[in-house]
PDB file of C-alpha atoms in Angstrom:
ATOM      1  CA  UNK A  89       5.944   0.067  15.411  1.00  0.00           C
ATOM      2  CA  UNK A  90       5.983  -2.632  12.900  1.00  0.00           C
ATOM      3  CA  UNK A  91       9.303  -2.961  10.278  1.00  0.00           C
ATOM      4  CA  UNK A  92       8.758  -4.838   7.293  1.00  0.00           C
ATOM      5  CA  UNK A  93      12.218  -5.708   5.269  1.00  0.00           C
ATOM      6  CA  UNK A  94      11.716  -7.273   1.847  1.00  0.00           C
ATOM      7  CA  UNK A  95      14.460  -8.672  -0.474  1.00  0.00           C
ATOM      8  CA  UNK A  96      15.432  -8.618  -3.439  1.00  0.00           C
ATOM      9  CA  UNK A  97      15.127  -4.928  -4.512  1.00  0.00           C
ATOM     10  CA  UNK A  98      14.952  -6.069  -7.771  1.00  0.00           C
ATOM     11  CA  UNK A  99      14.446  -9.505  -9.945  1.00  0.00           C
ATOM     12  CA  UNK A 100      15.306 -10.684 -13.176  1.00  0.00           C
ATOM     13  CA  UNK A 101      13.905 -14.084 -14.305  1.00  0.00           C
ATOM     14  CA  UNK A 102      13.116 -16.138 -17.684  1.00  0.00           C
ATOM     15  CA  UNK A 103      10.023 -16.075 -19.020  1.00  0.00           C
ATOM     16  CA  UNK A 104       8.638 -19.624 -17.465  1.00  0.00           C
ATOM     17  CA  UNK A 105      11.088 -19.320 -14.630  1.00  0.00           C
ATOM     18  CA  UNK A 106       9.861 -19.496 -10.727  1.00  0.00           C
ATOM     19  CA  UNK A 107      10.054 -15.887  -8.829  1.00  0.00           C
ATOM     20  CA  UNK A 108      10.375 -15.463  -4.946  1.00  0.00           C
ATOM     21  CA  UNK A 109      10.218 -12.496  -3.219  1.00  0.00           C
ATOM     22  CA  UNK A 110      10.683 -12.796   0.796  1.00  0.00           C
ATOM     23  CA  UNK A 111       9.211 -10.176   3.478  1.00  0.00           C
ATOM     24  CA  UNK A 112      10.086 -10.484   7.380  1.00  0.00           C
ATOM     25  CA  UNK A 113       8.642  -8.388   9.934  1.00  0.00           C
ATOM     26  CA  UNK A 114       9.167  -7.594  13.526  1.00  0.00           C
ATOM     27  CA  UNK A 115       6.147  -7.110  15.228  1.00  0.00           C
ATOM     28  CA  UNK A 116       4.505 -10.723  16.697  1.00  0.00           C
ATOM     29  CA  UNK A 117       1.119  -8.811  16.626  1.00  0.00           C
ATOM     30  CA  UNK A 118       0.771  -8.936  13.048  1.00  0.00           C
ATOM     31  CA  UNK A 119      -1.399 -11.435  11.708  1.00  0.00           C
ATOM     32  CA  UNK A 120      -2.857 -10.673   8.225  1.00  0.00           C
ATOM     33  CA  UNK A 121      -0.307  -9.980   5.459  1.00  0.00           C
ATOM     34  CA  UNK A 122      -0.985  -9.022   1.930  1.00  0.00           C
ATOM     35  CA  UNK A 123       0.933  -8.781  -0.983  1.00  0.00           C
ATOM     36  CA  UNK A 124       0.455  -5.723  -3.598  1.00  0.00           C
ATOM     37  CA  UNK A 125       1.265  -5.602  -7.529  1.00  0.00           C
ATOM     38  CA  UNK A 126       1.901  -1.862  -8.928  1.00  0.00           C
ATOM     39  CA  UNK A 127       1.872  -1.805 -12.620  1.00  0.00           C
ATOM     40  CA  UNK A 128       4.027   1.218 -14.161  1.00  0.00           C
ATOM     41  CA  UNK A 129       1.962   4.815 -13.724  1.00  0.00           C
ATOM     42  CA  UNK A 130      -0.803   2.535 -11.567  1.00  0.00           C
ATOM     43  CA  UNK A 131      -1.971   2.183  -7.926  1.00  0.00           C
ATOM     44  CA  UNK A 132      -0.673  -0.928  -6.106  1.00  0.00           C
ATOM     45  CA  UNK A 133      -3.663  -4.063  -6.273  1.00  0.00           C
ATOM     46  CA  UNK A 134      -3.934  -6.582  -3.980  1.00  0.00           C
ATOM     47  CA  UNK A 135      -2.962 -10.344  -5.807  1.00  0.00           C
ATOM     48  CA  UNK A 136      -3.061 -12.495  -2.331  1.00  0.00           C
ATOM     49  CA  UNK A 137      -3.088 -12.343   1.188  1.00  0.00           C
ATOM     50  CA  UNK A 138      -2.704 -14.940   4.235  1.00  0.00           C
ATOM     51  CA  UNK A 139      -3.632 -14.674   7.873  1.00  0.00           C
ATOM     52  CA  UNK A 140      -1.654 -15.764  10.624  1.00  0.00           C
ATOM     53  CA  UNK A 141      -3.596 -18.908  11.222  1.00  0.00           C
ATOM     54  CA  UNK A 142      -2.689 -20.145   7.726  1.00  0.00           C
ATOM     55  CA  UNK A 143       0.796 -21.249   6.607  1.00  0.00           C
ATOM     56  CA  UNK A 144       0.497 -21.568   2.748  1.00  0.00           C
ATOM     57  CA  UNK A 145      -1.871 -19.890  -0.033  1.00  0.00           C
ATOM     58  CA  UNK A 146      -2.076 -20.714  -3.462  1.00  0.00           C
ATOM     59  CA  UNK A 147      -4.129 -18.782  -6.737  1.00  0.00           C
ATOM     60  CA  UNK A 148      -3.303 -20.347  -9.815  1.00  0.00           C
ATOM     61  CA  UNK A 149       0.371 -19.409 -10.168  1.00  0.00           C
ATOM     62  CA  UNK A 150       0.697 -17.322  -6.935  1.00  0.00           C
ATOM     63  CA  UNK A 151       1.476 -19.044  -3.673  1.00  0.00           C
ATOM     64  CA  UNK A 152       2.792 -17.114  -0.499  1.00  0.00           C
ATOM     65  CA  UNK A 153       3.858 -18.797   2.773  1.00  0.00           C
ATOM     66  CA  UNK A 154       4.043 -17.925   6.395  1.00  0.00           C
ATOM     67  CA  UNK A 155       6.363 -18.949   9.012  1.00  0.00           C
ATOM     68  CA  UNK A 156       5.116 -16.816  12.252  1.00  0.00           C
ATOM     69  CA  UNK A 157       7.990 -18.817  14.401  1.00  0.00           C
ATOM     70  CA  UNK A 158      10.385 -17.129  12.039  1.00  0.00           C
ATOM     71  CA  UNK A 159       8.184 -14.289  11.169  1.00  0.00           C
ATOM     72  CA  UNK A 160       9.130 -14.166   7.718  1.00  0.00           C
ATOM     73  CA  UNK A 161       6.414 -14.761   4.466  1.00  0.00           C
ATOM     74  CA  UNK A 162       7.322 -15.351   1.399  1.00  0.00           C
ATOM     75  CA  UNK A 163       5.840 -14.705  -2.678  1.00  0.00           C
ATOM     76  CA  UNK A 164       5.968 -17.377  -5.698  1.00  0.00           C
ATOM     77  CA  UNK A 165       5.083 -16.797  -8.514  1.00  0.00           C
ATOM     78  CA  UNK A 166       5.526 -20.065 -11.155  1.00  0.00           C
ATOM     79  CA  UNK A 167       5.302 -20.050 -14.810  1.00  0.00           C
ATOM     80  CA  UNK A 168       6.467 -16.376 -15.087  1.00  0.00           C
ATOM     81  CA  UNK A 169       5.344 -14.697 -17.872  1.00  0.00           C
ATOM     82  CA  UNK A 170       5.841 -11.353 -18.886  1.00  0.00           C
ATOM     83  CA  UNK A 171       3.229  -9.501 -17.802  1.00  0.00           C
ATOM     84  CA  UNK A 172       4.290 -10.606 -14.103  1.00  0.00           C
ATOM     85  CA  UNK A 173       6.871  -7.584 -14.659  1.00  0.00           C
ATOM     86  CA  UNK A 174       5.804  -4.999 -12.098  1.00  0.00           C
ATOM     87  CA  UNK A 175       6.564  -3.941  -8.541  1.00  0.00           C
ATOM     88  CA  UNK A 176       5.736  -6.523  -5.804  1.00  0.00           C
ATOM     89  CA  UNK A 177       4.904  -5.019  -2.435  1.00  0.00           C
ATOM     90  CA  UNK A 178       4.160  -7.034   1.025  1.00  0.00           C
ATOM     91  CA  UNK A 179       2.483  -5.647   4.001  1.00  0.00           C
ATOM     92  CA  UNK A 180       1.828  -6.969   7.687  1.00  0.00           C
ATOM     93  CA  UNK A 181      -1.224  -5.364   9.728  1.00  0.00           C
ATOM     94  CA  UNK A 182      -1.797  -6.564  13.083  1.00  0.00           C
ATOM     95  CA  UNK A 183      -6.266  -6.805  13.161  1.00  0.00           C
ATOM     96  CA  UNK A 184      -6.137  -6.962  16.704  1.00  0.00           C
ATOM     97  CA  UNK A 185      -6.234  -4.781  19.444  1.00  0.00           C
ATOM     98  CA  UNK A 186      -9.013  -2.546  21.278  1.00  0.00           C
ATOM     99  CA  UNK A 187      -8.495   0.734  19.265  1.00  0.00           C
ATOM    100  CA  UNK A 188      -9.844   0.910  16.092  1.00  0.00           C
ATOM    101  CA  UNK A 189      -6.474   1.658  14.119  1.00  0.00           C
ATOM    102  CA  UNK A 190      -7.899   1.138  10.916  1.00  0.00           C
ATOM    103  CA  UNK A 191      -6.201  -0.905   8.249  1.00  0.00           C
ATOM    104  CA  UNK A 192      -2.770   0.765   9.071  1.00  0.00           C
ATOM    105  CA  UNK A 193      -0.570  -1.208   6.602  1.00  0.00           C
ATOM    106  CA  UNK A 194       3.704  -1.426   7.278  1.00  0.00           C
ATOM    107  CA  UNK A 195       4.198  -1.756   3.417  1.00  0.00           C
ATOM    108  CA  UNK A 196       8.157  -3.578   2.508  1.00  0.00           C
ATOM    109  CA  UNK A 197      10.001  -1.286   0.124  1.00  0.00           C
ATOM    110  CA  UNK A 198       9.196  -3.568  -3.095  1.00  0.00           C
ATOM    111  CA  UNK A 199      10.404  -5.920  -5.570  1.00  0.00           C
ATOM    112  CA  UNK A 200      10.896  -5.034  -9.297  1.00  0.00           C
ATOM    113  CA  UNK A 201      10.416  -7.650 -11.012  1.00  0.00           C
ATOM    114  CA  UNK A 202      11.454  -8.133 -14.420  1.00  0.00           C
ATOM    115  CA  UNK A 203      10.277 -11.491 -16.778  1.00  0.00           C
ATOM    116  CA  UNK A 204      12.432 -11.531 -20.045  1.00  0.00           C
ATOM    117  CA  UNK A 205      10.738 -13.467 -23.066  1.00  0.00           C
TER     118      UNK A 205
ATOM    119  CA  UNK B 291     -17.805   1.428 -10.533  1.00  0.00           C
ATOM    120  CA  UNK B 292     -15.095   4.237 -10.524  1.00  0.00           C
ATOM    121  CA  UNK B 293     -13.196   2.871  -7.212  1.00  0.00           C
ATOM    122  CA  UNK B 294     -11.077   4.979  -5.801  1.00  0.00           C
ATOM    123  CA  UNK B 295     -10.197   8.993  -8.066  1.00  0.00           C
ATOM    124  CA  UNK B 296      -7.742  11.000  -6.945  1.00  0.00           C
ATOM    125  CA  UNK B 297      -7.140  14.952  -8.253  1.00  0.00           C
ATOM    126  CA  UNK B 298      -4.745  15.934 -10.002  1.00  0.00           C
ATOM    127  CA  UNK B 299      -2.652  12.994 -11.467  1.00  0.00           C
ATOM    128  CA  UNK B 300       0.255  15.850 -11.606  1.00  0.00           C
ATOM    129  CA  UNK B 301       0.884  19.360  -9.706  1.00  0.00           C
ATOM    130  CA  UNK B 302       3.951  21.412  -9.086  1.00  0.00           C
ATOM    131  CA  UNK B 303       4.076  23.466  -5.990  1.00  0.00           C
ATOM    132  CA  UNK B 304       6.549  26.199  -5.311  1.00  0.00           C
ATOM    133  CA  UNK B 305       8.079  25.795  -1.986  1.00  0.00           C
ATOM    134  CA  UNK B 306       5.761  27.717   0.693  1.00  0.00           C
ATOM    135  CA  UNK B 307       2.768  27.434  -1.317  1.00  0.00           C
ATOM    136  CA  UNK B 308      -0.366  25.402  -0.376  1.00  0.00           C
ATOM    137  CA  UNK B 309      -2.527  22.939  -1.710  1.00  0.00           C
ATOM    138  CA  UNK B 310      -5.391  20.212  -1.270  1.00  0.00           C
ATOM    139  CA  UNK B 311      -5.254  16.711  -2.915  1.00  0.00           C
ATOM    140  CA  UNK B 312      -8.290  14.775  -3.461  1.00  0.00           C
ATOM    141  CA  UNK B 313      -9.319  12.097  -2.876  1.00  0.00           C
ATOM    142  CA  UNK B 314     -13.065  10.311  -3.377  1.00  0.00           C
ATOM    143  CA  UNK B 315     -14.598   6.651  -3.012  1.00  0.00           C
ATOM    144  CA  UNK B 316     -17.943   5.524  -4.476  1.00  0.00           C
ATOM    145  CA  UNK B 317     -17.668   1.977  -2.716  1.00  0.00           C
ATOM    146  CA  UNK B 318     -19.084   3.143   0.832  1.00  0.00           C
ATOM    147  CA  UNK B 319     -15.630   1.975   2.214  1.00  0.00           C
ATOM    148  CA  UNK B 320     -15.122   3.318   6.096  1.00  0.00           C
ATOM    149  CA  UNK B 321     -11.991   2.929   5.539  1.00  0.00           C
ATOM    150  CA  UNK B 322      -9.655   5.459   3.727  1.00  0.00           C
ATOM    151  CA  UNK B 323      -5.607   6.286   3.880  1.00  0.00           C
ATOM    152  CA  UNK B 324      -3.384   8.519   2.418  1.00  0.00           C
ATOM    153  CA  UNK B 325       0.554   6.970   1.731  1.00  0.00           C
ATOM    154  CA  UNK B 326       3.259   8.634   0.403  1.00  0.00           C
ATOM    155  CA  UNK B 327       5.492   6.346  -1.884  1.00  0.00           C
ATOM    156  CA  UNK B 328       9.438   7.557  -2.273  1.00  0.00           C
ATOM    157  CA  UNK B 329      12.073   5.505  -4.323  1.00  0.00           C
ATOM    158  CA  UNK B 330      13.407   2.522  -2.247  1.00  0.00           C
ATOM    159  CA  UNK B 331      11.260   3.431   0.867  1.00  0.00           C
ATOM    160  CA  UNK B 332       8.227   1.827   0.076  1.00  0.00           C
ATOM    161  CA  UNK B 333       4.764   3.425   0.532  1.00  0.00           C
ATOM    162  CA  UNK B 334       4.515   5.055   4.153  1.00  0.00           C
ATOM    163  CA  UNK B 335       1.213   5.916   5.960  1.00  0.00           C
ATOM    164  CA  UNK B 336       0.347   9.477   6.362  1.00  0.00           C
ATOM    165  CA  UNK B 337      -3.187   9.717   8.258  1.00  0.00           C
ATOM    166  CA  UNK B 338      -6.135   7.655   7.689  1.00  0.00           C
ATOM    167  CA  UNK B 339     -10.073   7.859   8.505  1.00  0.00           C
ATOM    168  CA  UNK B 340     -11.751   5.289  10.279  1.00  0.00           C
ATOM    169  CA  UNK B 341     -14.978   6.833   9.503  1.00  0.00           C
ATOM    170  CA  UNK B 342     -17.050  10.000   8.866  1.00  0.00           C
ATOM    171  CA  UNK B 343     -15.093  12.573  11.395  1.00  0.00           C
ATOM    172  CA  UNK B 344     -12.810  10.329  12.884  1.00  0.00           C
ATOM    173  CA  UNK B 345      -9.289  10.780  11.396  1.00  0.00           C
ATOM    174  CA  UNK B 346      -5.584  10.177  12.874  1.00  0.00           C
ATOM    175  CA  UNK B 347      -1.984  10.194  12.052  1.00  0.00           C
ATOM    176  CA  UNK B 348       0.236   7.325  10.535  1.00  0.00           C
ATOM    177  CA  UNK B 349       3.891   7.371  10.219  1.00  0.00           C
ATOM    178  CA  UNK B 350       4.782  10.427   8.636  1.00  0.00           C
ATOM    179  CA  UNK B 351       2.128  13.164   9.577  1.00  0.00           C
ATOM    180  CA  UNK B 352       4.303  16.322   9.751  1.00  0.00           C
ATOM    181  CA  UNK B 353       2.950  18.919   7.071  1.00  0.00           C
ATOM    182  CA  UNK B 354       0.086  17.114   6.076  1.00  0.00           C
ATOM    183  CA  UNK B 355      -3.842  17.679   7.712  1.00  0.00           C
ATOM    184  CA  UNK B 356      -7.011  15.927   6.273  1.00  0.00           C
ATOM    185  CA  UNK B 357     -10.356  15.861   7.232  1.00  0.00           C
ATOM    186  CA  UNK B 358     -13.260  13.302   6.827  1.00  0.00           C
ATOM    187  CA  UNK B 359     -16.697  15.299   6.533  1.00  0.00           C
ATOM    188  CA  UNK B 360     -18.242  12.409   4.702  1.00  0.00           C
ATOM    189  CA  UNK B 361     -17.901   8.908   3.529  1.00  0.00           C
ATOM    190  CA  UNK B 362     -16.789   9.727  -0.199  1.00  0.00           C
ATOM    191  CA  UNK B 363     -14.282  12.080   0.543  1.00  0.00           C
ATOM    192  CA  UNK B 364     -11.358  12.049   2.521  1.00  0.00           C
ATOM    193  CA  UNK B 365      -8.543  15.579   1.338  1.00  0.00           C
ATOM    194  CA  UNK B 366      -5.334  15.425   2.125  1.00  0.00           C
ATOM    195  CA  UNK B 367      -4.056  19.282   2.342  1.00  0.00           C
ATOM    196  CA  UNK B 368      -0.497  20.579   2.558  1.00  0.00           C
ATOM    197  CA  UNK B 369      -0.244  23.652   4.423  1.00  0.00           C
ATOM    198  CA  UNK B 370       3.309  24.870   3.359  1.00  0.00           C
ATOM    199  CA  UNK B 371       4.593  22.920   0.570  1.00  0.00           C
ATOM    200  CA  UNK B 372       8.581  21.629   0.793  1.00  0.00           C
ATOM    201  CA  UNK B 373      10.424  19.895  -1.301  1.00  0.00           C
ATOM    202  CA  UNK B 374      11.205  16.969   1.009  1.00  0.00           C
ATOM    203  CA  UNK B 375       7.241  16.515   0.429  1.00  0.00           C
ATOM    204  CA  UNK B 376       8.389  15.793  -3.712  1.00  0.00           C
ATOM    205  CA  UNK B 377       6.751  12.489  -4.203  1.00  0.00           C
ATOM    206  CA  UNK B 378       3.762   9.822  -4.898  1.00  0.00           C
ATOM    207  CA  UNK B 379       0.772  10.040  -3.478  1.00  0.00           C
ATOM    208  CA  UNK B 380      -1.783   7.357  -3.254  1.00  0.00           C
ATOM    209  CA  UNK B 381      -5.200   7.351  -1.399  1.00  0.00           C
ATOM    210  CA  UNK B 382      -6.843   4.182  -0.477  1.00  0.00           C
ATOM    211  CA  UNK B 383     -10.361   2.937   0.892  1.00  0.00           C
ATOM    212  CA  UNK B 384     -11.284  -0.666   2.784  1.00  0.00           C
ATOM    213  CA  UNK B 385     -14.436  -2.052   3.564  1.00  0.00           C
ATOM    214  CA  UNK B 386     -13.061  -3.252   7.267  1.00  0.00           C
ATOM    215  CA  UNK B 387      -9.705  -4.180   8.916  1.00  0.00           C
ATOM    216  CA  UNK B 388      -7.942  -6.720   7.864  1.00  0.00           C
ATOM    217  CA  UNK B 389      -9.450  -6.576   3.755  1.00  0.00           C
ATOM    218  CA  UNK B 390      -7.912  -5.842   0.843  1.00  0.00           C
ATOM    219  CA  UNK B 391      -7.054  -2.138   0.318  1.00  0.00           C
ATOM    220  CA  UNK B 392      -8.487  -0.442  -3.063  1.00  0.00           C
ATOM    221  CA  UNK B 393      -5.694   2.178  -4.486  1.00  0.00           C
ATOM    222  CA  UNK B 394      -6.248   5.181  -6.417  1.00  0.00           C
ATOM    223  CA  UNK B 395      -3.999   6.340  -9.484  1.00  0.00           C
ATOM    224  CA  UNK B 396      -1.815   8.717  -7.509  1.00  0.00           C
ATOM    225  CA  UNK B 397      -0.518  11.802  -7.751  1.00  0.00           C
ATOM    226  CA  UNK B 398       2.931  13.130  -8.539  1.00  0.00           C
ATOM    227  CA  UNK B 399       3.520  15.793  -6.645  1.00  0.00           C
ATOM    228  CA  UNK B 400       6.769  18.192  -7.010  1.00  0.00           C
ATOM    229  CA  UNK B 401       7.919  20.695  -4.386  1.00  0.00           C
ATOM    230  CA  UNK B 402      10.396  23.250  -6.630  1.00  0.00           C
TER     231      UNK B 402
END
């Protein structure tokens, strides 16, 4: 099955400070890959996600890249401000394939990130 | 819109003792999962519904059964509570593959 490594554990930046949080994953059949926020005592909630024929995103202060040569994507987050603090999570699904597997997600193990004022 | 509710936000089991966690959608998703989330380990699946009465098993199954009699609802049970089961759990629906996943609250489960 699919492993998804993600680095740092945790993240301390400046309030106005870039952030960049960086997933890899084994499995070449993966091709969509989301990233998840989880606020304290909340559910994780989806903030972006790319597909495998795309190499960069952006939403206002959120980019994430994809390299599938090197399969490894990648989080930024500019202009941090503190209510960016939270756990980051990435995830790779592979959409593909003749069984209906559902939307069986291979979640990384997070990022805590911290923004200090 | 309530999303995704999940029953109870807190429960603690005695080892050996049973229990049902629950889990409900009001978006008409297909789509529905149960993950366990432990520190430093990420959230891991556990089974997941592709439909009314169609159900299978993720990564960690052991201990667990569930069963999808209708869209809404989708119960994850524990047959014999342990404490290696001591942990988050989240529920989540999808409209298809490959879309964004809606979470639920969670619940904190402890196995004493």
């Amino acid at each position: 099955g699919e492993n998804v490594e993600q680095h740092p554990s945790t993240l301390s930046v400046q309030e106005g400070d870039s952030a960049v949080i960086k997933c890899t994953y084994s499995d070449s059949a993966s091709n969509y890959f989301p990233w998840y926020k989880q606020e304290l005592g909340k559910g994780p909630q989806l903030i972006i996600d790319i597909r495998s024929n795309v190499g960069e995103k952006k939403d206002q202060r959120i980019a994430v890249t994809l390299n599938k040569t090197a399969k490894h994507f990648s989080l930024h987050i500019t202009e941090t401000q503190p209510e960016d603090s939270a756990v980051y999570f990435c995830a790779a699904l592979a959409l593909h394939g003749a069984r209906d597997t559902g939307n069986q997600f291979y979640f990384g193990t997070g990022t805590s990130l911290t923004v200090i004022p | 819109n309530a999303g995704v509710t999940q029953t109870p936000k807190f429960q603690v089991l005695k080892t050996g003792q049973s229990m049902t966690l629950q889990c409900a959608q009001d978006m008409n998703h297909e789509y529905m999962s149960w993950y366990r989330q432990d520190p430093g380990m990420g959230l891991r699946l556990i089974h997941y519904s592709v439909g009314a009465g169609i159900t299978d098993q993720g990564e960690v199954p052991n201990g667990y059964n569930v069963s999808r009699s209708t869209t809404e609802d989708f119960p994850l049970r524990l047959l014999s509570a342990a404490p290696s089961q001591t942990s988050v759990y989240f529920c989540a629906s999808s409209y298809k593959r490959g879309t964004e996943a809606f979470f639920g609250q969670g619940t904190r489960l402890t196995v004493v």
